[in-house]
Amino acid sequence: MTAVAQTTQAGPDLETEVVAALATVVDPELDQPITDLGFVRSIRIDDAGVTVHLRLPTSFCAPNFAYLMASDAVDALRRVPGVGAVSVLLDDHHDSDKINAGLAADAGYVGTFGDEADQDLDELRRTFQRKAHTAAMERCVMALLRSTGKTIEELPGLTLWHLPGGPHKDALLRRRTDIGLGIRPEDLVLVDDDGVPVPPDAAPMRLRFAKAVRISVEGNAHFCRGLLKTRYDEEPMTTRITNTRRKR
Protein backbone atom coordinates (compact mmCIF):
# COMPACT_ATOMS: atom_id res chain seq x y z
CA MET A 1 0.00 0.00 0.00
CA THR A 2 1.22 3.49 -0.80
CA ALA A 3 2.49 5.33 2.26
CA VAL A 4 1.07 8.66 3.32
CA ALA A 5 3.25 11.59 4.37
CA GLN A 6 1.41 13.96 6.70
CA THR A 7 1.76 17.54 7.84
CA THR A 8 -0.92 17.81 10.49
CA GLN A 9 -2.08 20.75 12.57
CA ALA A 10 -5.67 19.73 13.34
CA GLY A 11 -8.43 17.29 12.54
CA PRO A 12 -6.71 13.89 12.42
CA ASP A 13 -10.09 12.11 12.38
CA LEU A 14 -11.11 14.00 9.26
CA GLU A 15 -7.81 13.13 7.58
CA THR A 16 -8.42 9.47 8.28
CA GLU A 17 -11.93 9.67 6.83
CA VAL A 18 -10.73 11.52 3.74
CA VAL A 19 -8.03 8.93 3.02
CA ALA A 20 -10.51 6.10 3.68
CA ALA A 21 -12.99 7.68 1.27
CA LEU A 22 -10.37 7.92 -1.48
CA ALA A 23 -9.43 4.28 -0.83
CA THR A 24 -12.91 3.28 -2.00
CA VAL A 25 -12.16 4.68 -5.47
CA VAL A 26 -10.67 2.08 -7.79
CA ASP A 27 -8.99 2.26 -11.14
CA PRO A 28 -11.68 0.60 -13.29
CA GLU A 29 -9.19 -1.35 -15.40
CA LEU A 30 -6.74 -2.35 -12.65
CA ASP A 31 -9.34 -3.04 -9.93
CA GLN A 32 -7.16 -1.50 -7.24
CA PRO A 33 -7.70 1.58 -5.04
CA ILE A 34 -6.16 4.78 -6.36
CA THR A 35 -4.52 5.22 -2.95
CA ASP A 36 -2.65 1.92 -3.34
CA LEU A 37 -1.62 2.72 -6.90
CA GLY A 38 -0.04 6.06 -5.94
CA PHE A 39 -2.53 8.08 -8.00
CA VAL A 40 -3.37 10.44 -5.10
CA ARG A 41 -0.66 13.07 -5.33
CA SER A 42 -1.72 15.38 -2.51
CA ILE A 43 -4.53 16.19 -0.08
CA ARG A 44 -5.04 19.62 1.42
CA ILE A 45 -7.57 20.16 4.19
CA ASP A 46 -8.40 23.69 5.33
CA ASP A 47 -11.34 25.56 6.81
CA ALA A 48 -13.08 25.74 3.43
CA GLY A 49 -12.87 22.04 2.59
CA VAL A 50 -10.58 19.53 0.90
CA THR A 51 -8.55 19.74 -2.30
CA VAL A 52 -7.13 16.58 -3.85
CA HIS A 53 -4.66 16.37 -6.72
CA LEU A 54 -4.55 13.15 -8.75
CA ARG A 55 -1.78 11.94 -11.08
CA LEU A 56 -1.73 9.12 -13.62
CA PRO A 57 1.06 7.01 -15.15
CA THR A 58 0.96 8.85 -18.49
CA SER A 59 -0.48 12.05 -19.93
CA PHE A 60 -2.48 10.04 -22.45
CA CYS A 61 -4.35 7.65 -20.14
CA ALA A 62 -7.86 7.14 -21.53
CA PRO A 63 -9.92 10.27 -20.75
CA ASN A 64 -12.97 8.20 -19.81
CA PHE A 65 -10.94 6.25 -17.23
CA ALA A 66 -9.39 9.46 -15.92
CA TYR A 67 -12.76 11.21 -15.63
CA LEU A 68 -14.36 8.18 -13.99
CA MET A 69 -11.73 8.02 -11.24
CA ALA A 70 -11.75 11.78 -10.63
CA SER A 71 -15.55 11.89 -10.54
CA ASP A 72 -15.72 8.90 -8.19
CA ALA A 73 -13.23 10.68 -5.92
CA VAL A 74 -15.49 13.74 -5.79
CA ASP A 75 -18.50 11.58 -4.91
CA ALA A 76 -16.59 9.65 -2.25
CA LEU A 77 -15.27 12.81 -0.58
CA ARG A 78 -18.67 14.49 -0.54
CA ARG A 79 -19.96 11.61 1.57
CA VAL A 80 -17.47 12.44 4.36
CA PRO A 81 -19.35 14.28 7.15
CA GLY A 82 -18.17 17.83 7.72
CA VAL A 83 -15.65 17.81 4.90
CA GLY A 84 -16.78 21.13 3.42
CA ALA A 85 -16.22 22.07 -0.21
CA VAL A 86 -14.65 19.35 -2.35
CA SER A 87 -12.23 20.01 -5.20
CA VAL A 88 -10.54 17.22 -7.16
CA LEU A 89 -7.95 18.18 -9.77
CA LEU A 90 -6.26 15.91 -12.31
CA ASP A 91 -2.65 16.94 -12.96
CA ASP A 92 -0.46 16.47 -16.03
CA HIS A 93 -3.06 14.88 -18.35
CA HIS A 94 -3.70 16.06 -21.89
CA ASP A 95 -7.35 16.65 -20.92
CA SER A 96 -6.69 18.04 -17.44
CA ASP A 97 -8.20 21.45 -18.15
CA LYS A 98 -11.36 19.98 -19.63
CA ILE A 99 -11.80 17.36 -16.90
CA ASN A 100 -11.10 19.79 -14.08
CA ALA A 101 -13.55 22.34 -15.47
CA GLY A 102 -16.23 19.68 -15.89
CA LEU A 103 -15.77 18.42 -12.34
CA ALA A 104 -15.90 21.94 -10.91
CA ALA A 105 -19.14 22.61 -12.80
CA ASP A 106 -20.70 19.21 -11.95
CA ALA A 107 -21.22 18.89 -15.69
CA GLY A 108 -21.07 15.10 -15.83
CA TYR A 109 -19.15 13.08 -18.40
CA VAL A 110 -21.29 14.02 -21.40
CA GLY A 111 -21.43 17.66 -20.34
CA THR A 112 -17.65 17.68 -19.99
CA PHE A 113 -16.72 15.98 -23.26
CA GLY A 114 -19.75 16.66 -25.45
CA ASP A 115 -19.50 14.86 -28.80
CA GLU A 116 -16.25 13.25 -27.66
CA ALA A 117 -18.13 11.24 -25.01
CA ASP A 118 -18.30 8.12 -27.16
CA GLN A 119 -19.03 5.60 -24.40
CA ASP A 120 -21.45 5.50 -21.52
CA LEU A 121 -19.50 5.52 -18.25
CA ASP A 122 -21.99 3.24 -16.51
CA GLU A 123 -21.46 0.59 -19.16
CA LEU A 124 -17.69 1.07 -18.96
CA ARG A 125 -17.86 0.60 -15.20
CA ARG A 126 -19.94 -2.57 -15.59
CA THR A 127 -17.48 -3.99 -18.12
CA PHE A 128 -14.58 -3.71 -15.71
CA GLN A 129 -16.63 -4.83 -12.72
CA ARG A 130 -17.33 -8.05 -14.61
CA LYS A 131 -13.63 -8.49 -15.32
CA ALA A 132 -12.88 -7.90 -11.65
CA HIS A 133 -15.42 -10.58 -10.70
CA THR A 134 -13.90 -13.05 -13.15
CA ALA A 135 -10.39 -12.49 -11.77
CA ALA A 136 -11.57 -12.74 -8.16
CA MET A 137 -13.41 -15.97 -8.90
CA GLU A 138 -10.30 -17.51 -10.47
CA ARG A 139 -8.15 -16.60 -7.46
CA CYS A 140 -10.59 -18.25 -5.07
CA VAL A 141 -11.08 -21.38 -7.16
CA MET A 142 -7.40 -21.97 -7.83
CA ALA A 143 -6.50 -21.40 -4.16
CA LEU A 144 -9.11 -23.99 -3.19
CA LEU A 145 -7.85 -26.51 -5.74
CA ARG A 146 -4.30 -26.13 -4.47
CA SER A 147 -5.24 -26.47 -0.81
CA THR A 148 -7.86 -29.23 -0.90
CA GLY A 149 -7.01 -31.51 -3.78
CA LYS A 150 -10.43 -31.00 -5.36
CA THR A 151 -10.60 -31.55 -9.11
CA ILE A 152 -11.92 -29.29 -11.84
CA GLU A 153 -14.72 -31.81 -12.41
CA GLU A 154 -16.03 -31.02 -8.90
CA LEU A 155 -16.12 -27.26 -9.43
CA PRO A 156 -19.61 -26.88 -10.95
CA GLY A 157 -21.08 -27.86 -7.55
CA LEU A 158 -18.81 -25.54 -5.58
CA THR A 159 -20.69 -23.03 -3.42
CA LEU A 160 -19.57 -19.92 -1.57
CA TRP A 161 -19.86 -21.92 1.64
CA HIS A 162 -16.98 -24.15 0.48
CA LEU A 163 -14.59 -21.21 0.13
CA PRO A 164 -12.40 -20.51 3.17
CA GLY A 165 -12.63 -17.05 4.67
CA GLY A 166 -9.95 -14.51 3.88
CA PRO A 167 -9.12 -11.60 1.58
CA HIS A 168 -9.71 -13.58 -1.63
CA LYS A 169 -13.22 -14.58 -0.59
CA ASP A 170 -13.97 -11.09 0.73
CA ALA A 171 -12.91 -9.64 -2.62
CA LEU A 172 -15.07 -12.13 -4.52
CA LEU A 173 -18.12 -11.30 -2.42
CA ARG A 174 -17.61 -7.58 -3.05
CA ARG A 175 -17.24 -8.15 -6.78
CA ARG A 176 -20.36 -10.33 -6.89
CA THR A 177 -22.29 -7.61 -5.08
CA ASP A 178 -21.02 -5.01 -7.56
CA ILE A 179 -22.52 -6.89 -10.52
CA GLY A 180 -25.69 -8.01 -8.78
CA LEU A 181 -24.87 -11.64 -8.02
CA GLY A 182 -25.97 -13.41 -4.85
CA ILE A 183 -23.65 -13.90 -1.89
CA ARG A 184 -25.61 -16.53 0.04
CA PRO A 185 -23.57 -19.51 1.26
CA GLU A 186 -25.44 -21.84 -1.09
CA ASP A 187 -24.82 -19.73 -4.21
CA LEU A 188 -22.59 -21.36 -6.81
CA VAL A 189 -19.09 -19.99 -7.31
CA LEU A 190 -18.50 -20.93 -10.93
CA VAL A 191 -21.01 -18.75 -12.79
CA ASP A 192 -20.90 -16.31 -15.65
CA ASP A 193 -21.41 -12.56 -15.20
CA ASP A 194 -25.19 -13.01 -15.28
CA GLY A 195 -25.13 -15.67 -12.56
CA VAL A 196 -25.76 -18.57 -14.95
CA PRO A 197 -23.96 -21.74 -13.74
CA VAL A 198 -21.08 -22.90 -15.90
CA PRO A 199 -21.79 -26.42 -17.28
CA PRO A 200 -19.36 -29.13 -16.13
CA ASP A 201 -17.84 -29.59 -19.58
CA ALA A 202 -17.24 -25.83 -19.87
CA ALA A 203 -15.52 -25.43 -16.47
CA PRO A 204 -11.93 -25.90 -17.74
CA MET A 205 -12.44 -23.34 -20.50
CA ARG A 206 -14.05 -20.86 -18.10
CA LEU A 207 -11.10 -21.19 -15.73
CA ARG A 208 -8.56 -20.71 -18.52
CA PHE A 209 -10.38 -17.57 -19.62
CA ALA A 210 -10.58 -16.33 -16.02
CA LYS A 211 -6.86 -16.91 -15.53
CA ALA A 212 -6.09 -14.86 -18.64
CA VAL A 213 -8.25 -12.01 -17.32
CA ARG A 214 -6.60 -12.14 -13.90
CA ILE A 215 -3.07 -12.15 -15.35
CA SER A 216 -3.96 -9.23 -17.61
CA VAL A 217 -5.34 -7.17 -14.71
CA GLU A 218 -2.36 -7.89 -12.46
CA GLY A 219 0.14 -7.31 -15.27
CA ASN A 220 -1.41 -3.96 -16.17
CA ALA A 221 -1.30 -2.87 -12.54
CA HIS A 222 2.39 -3.73 -12.29
CA PHE A 223 3.10 -1.94 -15.57
CA CYS A 224 1.22 1.20 -14.50
CA ARG A 225 3.07 1.36 -11.20
CA GLY A 226 6.34 1.25 -13.10
CA LEU A 227 5.23 3.97 -15.51
CA LEU A 228 4.10 6.20 -12.64
CA LYS A 229 7.38 5.80 -10.79
CA THR A 230 9.36 6.56 -13.95
CA ARG A 231 7.23 9.57 -14.80
CA TYR A 232 7.59 11.09 -11.34
CA ASP A 233 11.09 9.85 -10.63
CA GLU A 234 11.98 12.98 -8.64
CA GLU A 235 8.77 12.94 -6.64
CA PRO A 236 7.93 10.62 -3.72
CA MET A 237 5.22 8.06 -4.42
CA THR A 238 3.64 8.96 -1.08
CA THR A 239 0.53 11.09 -0.77
CA ARG A 240 1.34 14.52 0.62
CA ILE A 241 -1.24 15.62 3.21
CA THR A 242 -1.45 19.18 4.52
CA ASN A 243 -4.04 20.03 7.16
CA THR A 244 -4.51 23.63 8.28
CA ARG A 245 -8.08 23.32 9.50
CA ARG A 246 -8.52 24.91 12.90
CA LYS A 247 -9.88 22.79 15.72
CA ARG A 248 -13.57 23.36 16.34
XYZ file of C-alpha atoms in Angstrom:
248
model
C 0.000 0.000 0.000
C 1.224 3.493 -0.802
C 2.494 5.327 2.259
C 1.074 8.663 3.316
C 3.252 11.594 4.370
C 1.412 13.956 6.703
C 1.764 17.541 7.836
C -0.923 17.811 10.495
C -2.080 20.747 12.567
C -5.671 19.730 13.345
C -8.426 17.291 12.539
C -6.714 13.885 12.416
C -10.092 12.109 12.382
C -11.109 13.999 9.258
C -7.810 13.132 7.584
C -8.420 9.468 8.282
C -11.929 9.666 6.833
C -10.732 11.519 3.735
C -8.030 8.930 3.020
C -10.506 6.103 3.680
C -12.994 7.676 1.265
C -10.368 7.916 -1.476
C -9.426 4.276 -0.830
C -12.911 3.282 -1.998
C -12.161 4.681 -5.466
C -10.672 2.085 -7.793
C -8.989 2.262 -11.144
C -11.679 0.598 -13.294
C -9.194 -1.353 -15.398
C -6.743 -2.350 -12.651
C -9.345 -3.040 -9.934
C -7.158 -1.500 -7.235
C -7.696 1.581 -5.040
C -6.158 4.785 -6.360
C -4.521 5.220 -2.953
C -2.650 1.917 -3.337
C -1.620 2.716 -6.902
C -0.042 6.056 -5.943
C -2.534 8.079 -7.995
C -3.374 10.441 -5.105
C -0.663 13.071 -5.326
C -1.720 15.379 -2.512
C -4.527 16.189 -0.084
C -5.037 19.621 1.422
C -7.570 20.164 4.189
C -8.402 23.688 5.326
C -11.341 25.560 6.810
C -13.076 25.737 3.426
C -12.870 22.040 2.592
C -10.582 19.532 0.904
C -8.554 19.743 -2.300
C -7.134 16.576 -3.850
C -4.663 16.370 -6.720
C -4.548 13.153 -8.754
C -1.785 11.944 -11.083
C -1.734 9.119 -13.624
C 1.056 7.007 -15.148
C 0.960 8.848 -18.492
C -0.477 12.046 -19.926
C -2.481 10.041 -22.453
C -4.346 7.647 -20.137
C -7.856 7.139 -21.533
C -9.915 10.272 -20.751
C -12.969 8.204 -19.808
C -10.945 6.247 -17.228
C -9.391 9.462 -15.922
C -12.757 11.209 -15.630
C -14.364 8.185 -13.987
C -11.728 8.019 -11.238
C -11.752 11.775 -10.626
C -15.548 11.887 -10.543
C -15.717 8.905 -8.194
C -13.227 10.678 -5.923
C -15.493 13.741 -5.788
C -18.503 11.581 -4.912
C -16.588 9.653 -2.246
C -15.272 12.809 -0.579
C -18.675 14.490 -0.543
C -19.962 11.611 1.575
C -17.468 12.442 4.361
C -19.351 14.285 7.149
C -18.171 17.831 7.721
C -15.646 17.814 4.901
C -16.783 21.134 3.424
C -16.217 22.074 -0.215
C -14.647 19.346 -2.347
C -12.229 20.005 -5.201
C -10.537 17.216 -7.165
C -7.950 18.178 -9.772
C -6.264 15.912 -12.309
C -2.647 16.935 -12.959
C -0.463 16.475 -16.035
C -3.063 14.881 -18.348
C -3.704 16.057 -21.886
C -7.355 16.654 -20.925
C -6.690 18.043 -17.438
C -8.199 21.453 -18.147
C -11.359 19.975 -19.631
C -11.800 17.356 -16.901
C -11.104 19.791 -14.076
C -13.547 22.344 -15.469
C -16.226 19.677 -15.887
C -15.768 18.420 -12.339
C -15.898 21.941 -10.910
C -19.144 22.605 -12.796
C -20.697 19.208 -11.947
C -21.219 18.889 -15.691
C -21.072 15.097 -15.834
C -19.152 13.078 -18.400
C -21.292 14.017 -21.402
C -21.434 17.657 -20.338
C -17.653 17.682 -19.987
C -16.723 15.979 -23.263
C -19.751 16.661 -25.451
C -19.501 14.855 -28.803
C -16.245 13.246 -27.657
C -18.135 11.241 -25.009
C -18.300 8.125 -27.157
C -19.031 5.603 -24.405
C -21.453 5.500 -21.522
C -19.496 5.523 -18.250
C -21.987 3.243 -16.506
C -21.461 0.586 -19.162
C -17.692 1.075 -18.957
C -17.859 0.599 -15.201
C -19.939 -2.570 -15.594
C -17.477 -3.992 -18.120
C -14.576 -3.711 -15.706
C -16.635 -4.829 -12.721
C -17.332 -8.051 -14.614
C -13.634 -8.490 -15.320
C -12.880 -7.904 -11.647
C -15.420 -10.578 -10.696
C -13.896 -13.053 -13.149
C -10.391 -12.485 -11.774
C -11.570 -12.745 -8.155
C -13.410 -15.971 -8.898
C -10.301 -17.510 -10.468
C -8.149 -16.595 -7.462
C -10.586 -18.253 -5.073
C -11.083 -21.379 -7.159
C -7.401 -21.969 -7.825
C -6.501 -21.404 -4.165
C -9.113 -23.993 -3.191
C -7.847 -26.512 -5.739
C -4.299 -26.127 -4.472
C -5.236 -26.468 -0.807
C -7.864 -29.227 -0.897
C -7.013 -31.509 -3.781
C -10.428 -30.997 -5.359
C -10.601 -31.548 -9.107
C -11.917 -29.292 -11.842
C -14.716 -31.812 -12.406
C -16.029 -31.015 -8.900
C -16.125 -27.261 -9.435
C -19.610 -26.878 -10.949
C -21.078 -27.861 -7.551
C -18.807 -25.541 -5.576
C -20.686 -23.030 -3.417
C -19.568 -19.920 -1.566
C -19.859 -21.923 1.642
C -16.982 -24.147 0.481
C -14.587 -21.209 0.131
C -12.398 -20.506 3.166
C -12.626 -17.052 4.672
C -9.948 -14.509 3.879
C -9.117 -11.599 1.583
C -9.705 -13.579 -1.634
C -13.216 -14.579 -0.593
C -13.973 -11.085 0.729
C -12.911 -9.639 -2.623
C -15.068 -12.131 -4.520
C -18.121 -11.298 -2.416
C -17.606 -7.579 -3.055
C -17.238 -8.146 -6.783
C -20.358 -10.329 -6.888
C -22.294 -7.613 -5.080
C -21.023 -5.009 -7.563
C -22.520 -6.886 -10.520
C -25.693 -8.007 -8.780
C -24.870 -11.644 -8.021
C -25.967 -13.415 -4.848
C -23.652 -13.902 -1.889
C -25.610 -16.531 0.038
C -23.569 -19.507 1.262
C -25.441 -21.836 -1.090
C -24.817 -19.731 -4.207
C -22.591 -21.361 -6.812
C -19.094 -19.987 -7.306
C -18.499 -20.933 -10.926
C -21.008 -18.753 -12.787
C -20.896 -16.310 -15.651
C -21.411 -12.562 -15.203
C -25.186 -13.007 -15.276
C -25.134 -15.666 -12.565
C -25.757 -18.570 -14.952
C -23.962 -21.735 -13.735
C -21.082 -22.901 -15.901
C -21.791 -26.418 -17.285
C -19.355 -29.128 -16.129
C -17.840 -29.594 -19.576
C -17.241 -25.834 -19.870
C -15.523 -25.432 -16.473
C -11.932 -25.902 -17.738
C -12.439 -23.338 -20.504
C -14.048 -20.863 -18.103
C -11.098 -21.185 -15.728
C -8.561 -20.706 -18.518
C -10.381 -17.573 -19.623
C -10.584 -16.327 -16.021
C -6.864 -16.907 -15.530
C -6.088 -14.861 -18.640
C -8.251 -12.015 -17.324
C -6.599 -12.142 -13.898
C -3.068 -12.145 -15.348
C -3.963 -9.234 -17.608
C -5.338 -7.170 -14.713
C -2.358 -7.887 -12.457
C 0.141 -7.308 -15.266
C -1.408 -3.964 -16.171
C -1.301 -2.868 -12.535
C 2.391 -3.732 -12.285
C 3.098 -1.937 -15.570
C 1.222 1.198 -14.500
C 3.075 1.360 -11.199
C 6.343 1.250 -13.104
C 5.234 3.973 -15.507
C 4.098 6.196 -12.645
C 7.380 5.800 -10.786
C 9.359 6.557 -13.947
C 7.235 9.567 -14.803
C 7.593 11.091 -11.344
C 11.095 9.852 -10.628
C 11.983 12.983 -8.644
C 8.771 12.943 -6.641
C 7.926 10.623 -3.716
C 5.219 8.057 -4.416
C 3.644 8.960 -1.081
C 0.529 11.090 -0.772
C 1.336 14.524 0.617
C -1.242 15.621 3.215
C -1.448 19.181 4.519
C -4.040 20.030 7.162
C -4.509 23.628 8.284
C -8.078 23.318 9.502
C -8.524 24.910 12.903
C -9.875 22.785 15.718
C -13.565 23.357 16.342
